[in-house]
Amino acid sequence: MLYTPLSEADIFPCSDKEFSNRQCISYQGKQLYVEQLDDGSYQILQLLSTDPQDFMDAAYTPGTILR
């Protein structure tokens, strides 16, 4: 048994192809885990920060598109 907040799909991914377009980037001095979309833009999946104030900024909300 695994006791984790992650979904089953995150722990047991279907294929490596789904994760090939995901990467960590630095954007405006913040580390972000993003997914590259077909049009070349990025969608934020996760903000990687130890500063609680960073999470209050709506610009880094998961789902936001970076062009």
PDB file of C-alpha atoms in Angstrom:
ATOM      1  CA  MET A   1       0.000   0.000   0.000  1.00  0.00           C
ATOM      2  CA  LEU A   2       1.093   3.504  -0.758  1.00  0.00           C
ATOM      3  CA  TYR A   3      -0.088   6.363   1.429  1.00  0.00           C
ATOM      4  CA  THR A   4       0.478   9.413  -0.740  1.00  0.00           C
ATOM      5  CA  PRO A   5      -1.377  12.519  -1.949  1.00  0.00           C
ATOM      6  CA  LEU A   6      -0.347  11.687  -5.528  1.00  0.00           C
ATOM      7  CA  SER A   7      -2.792  10.152  -7.942  1.00  0.00           C
ATOM      8  CA  GLU A   8      -2.337   6.630  -9.262  1.00  0.00           C
ATOM      9  CA  ALA A   9      -1.464   8.027 -12.703  1.00  0.00           C
ATOM     10  CA  ASP A  10       1.416  10.050 -11.198  1.00  0.00           C
ATOM     11  CA  ILE A  11       2.897   7.002  -9.489  1.00  0.00           C
ATOM     12  CA  PHE A  12       2.283   4.499 -12.278  1.00  0.00           C
ATOM     13  CA  PRO A  13       2.420   6.465 -15.532  1.00  0.00           C
ATOM     14  CA  CYS A  14       0.947   4.948 -18.658  1.00  0.00           C
ATOM     15  CA  SER A  15       3.962   5.626 -20.864  1.00  0.00           C
ATOM     16  CA  ASP A  16       7.170   7.650 -21.024  1.00  0.00           C
ATOM     17  CA  LYS A  17       5.745   9.630 -23.950  1.00  0.00           C
ATOM     18  CA  GLU A  18       3.347  11.436 -21.599  1.00  0.00           C
ATOM     19  CA  PHE A  19       6.281  12.819 -19.590  1.00  0.00           C
ATOM     20  CA  SER A  20       8.637  13.599 -22.467  1.00  0.00           C
ATOM     21  CA  ASN A  21       7.239  17.132 -22.831  1.00  0.00           C
ATOM     22  CA  ARG A  22       7.494  17.976 -19.089  1.00  0.00           C
ATOM     23  CA  GLN A  23      10.466  19.792 -17.614  1.00  0.00           C
ATOM     24  CA  CYS A  24      11.674  22.148 -14.889  1.00  0.00           C
ATOM     25  CA  ILE A  25      12.343  25.709 -16.004  1.00  0.00           C
ATOM     26  CA  SER A  26      13.312  28.998 -14.407  1.00  0.00           C
ATOM     27  CA  TYR A  27      10.763  31.754 -15.107  1.00  0.00           C
ATOM     28  CA  GLN A  28      11.118  35.235 -13.593  1.00  0.00           C
ATOM     29  CA  GLY A  29      13.484  33.819 -10.964  1.00  0.00           C
ATOM     30  CA  LYS A  30      11.091  31.025  -9.913  1.00  0.00           C
ATOM     31  CA  GLN A  31      11.492  27.301 -10.539  1.00  0.00           C
ATOM     32  CA  LEU A  32       8.471  25.798 -12.287  1.00  0.00           C
ATOM     33  CA  TYR A  33       7.542  22.290 -13.395  1.00  0.00           C
ATOM     34  CA  VAL A  34       5.815  22.788 -16.752  1.00  0.00           C
ATOM     35  CA  GLU A  35       4.397  20.901 -19.702  1.00  0.00           C
ATOM     36  CA  GLN A  36       5.140  22.109 -23.220  1.00  0.00           C
ATOM     37  CA  LEU A  37       2.006  22.414 -25.337  1.00  0.00           C
ATOM     38  CA  ASP A  38       1.680  21.802 -29.082  1.00  0.00           C
ATOM     39  CA  ASP A  39       1.863  25.534 -29.903  1.00  0.00           C
ATOM     40  CA  GLY A  40       5.221  25.912 -28.086  1.00  0.00           C
ATOM     41  CA  SER A  41       3.837  27.597 -24.981  1.00  0.00           C
ATOM     42  CA  TYR A  42       4.111  26.106 -21.494  1.00  0.00           C
ATOM     43  CA  GLN A  43       1.439  25.236 -18.949  1.00  0.00           C
ATOM     44  CA  ILE A  44       2.413  25.427 -15.279  1.00  0.00           C
ATOM     45  CA  LEU A  45       1.992  22.123 -13.452  1.00  0.00           C
ATOM     46  CA  GLN A  46       3.744  23.003 -10.199  1.00  0.00           C
ATOM     47  CA  LEU A  47       5.591  25.861  -8.516  1.00  0.00           C
ATOM     48  CA  LEU A  48       8.790  24.703  -6.814  1.00  0.00           C
ATOM     49  CA  SER A  49       9.538  27.195  -4.050  1.00  0.00           C
ATOM     50  CA  THR A  50      10.209  27.409  -0.336  1.00  0.00           C
ATOM     51  CA  ASP A  51       8.824  30.953  -0.093  1.00  0.00           C
ATOM     52  CA  PRO A  52       5.140  30.933   0.986  1.00  0.00           C
ATOM     53  CA  GLN A  53       4.583  34.335  -0.679  1.00  0.00           C
ATOM     54  CA  ASP A  54       5.319  32.796  -4.100  1.00  0.00           C
ATOM     55  CA  PHE A  55       2.210  30.626  -3.768  1.00  0.00           C
ATOM     56  CA  MET A  56       0.029  33.709  -3.216  1.00  0.00           C
ATOM     57  CA  ASP A  57       0.996  35.142  -6.623  1.00  0.00           C
ATOM     58  CA  ALA A  58      -1.693  34.252  -9.201  1.00  0.00           C
ATOM     59  CA  ALA A  59       0.928  34.339 -11.984  1.00  0.00           C
ATOM     60  CA  TYR A  60       2.265  30.968 -10.781  1.00  0.00           C
ATOM     61  CA  THR A  61      -1.074  29.167 -10.391  1.00  0.00           C
ATOM     62  CA  PRO A  62      -1.105  25.631 -11.876  1.00  0.00           C
ATOM     63  CA  GLY A  63      -2.832  25.684 -15.245  1.00  0.00           C
ATOM     64  CA  THR A  64      -1.515  29.138 -16.185  1.00  0.00           C
ATOM     65  CA  ILE A  65      -0.185  29.324 -19.750  1.00  0.00           C
ATOM     66  CA  LEU A  66       3.253  30.918 -20.274  1.00  0.00           C
ATOM     67  CA  ARG A  67       3.884  32.283 -23.755  1.00  0.00           C
TER      68      ARG A  67
END
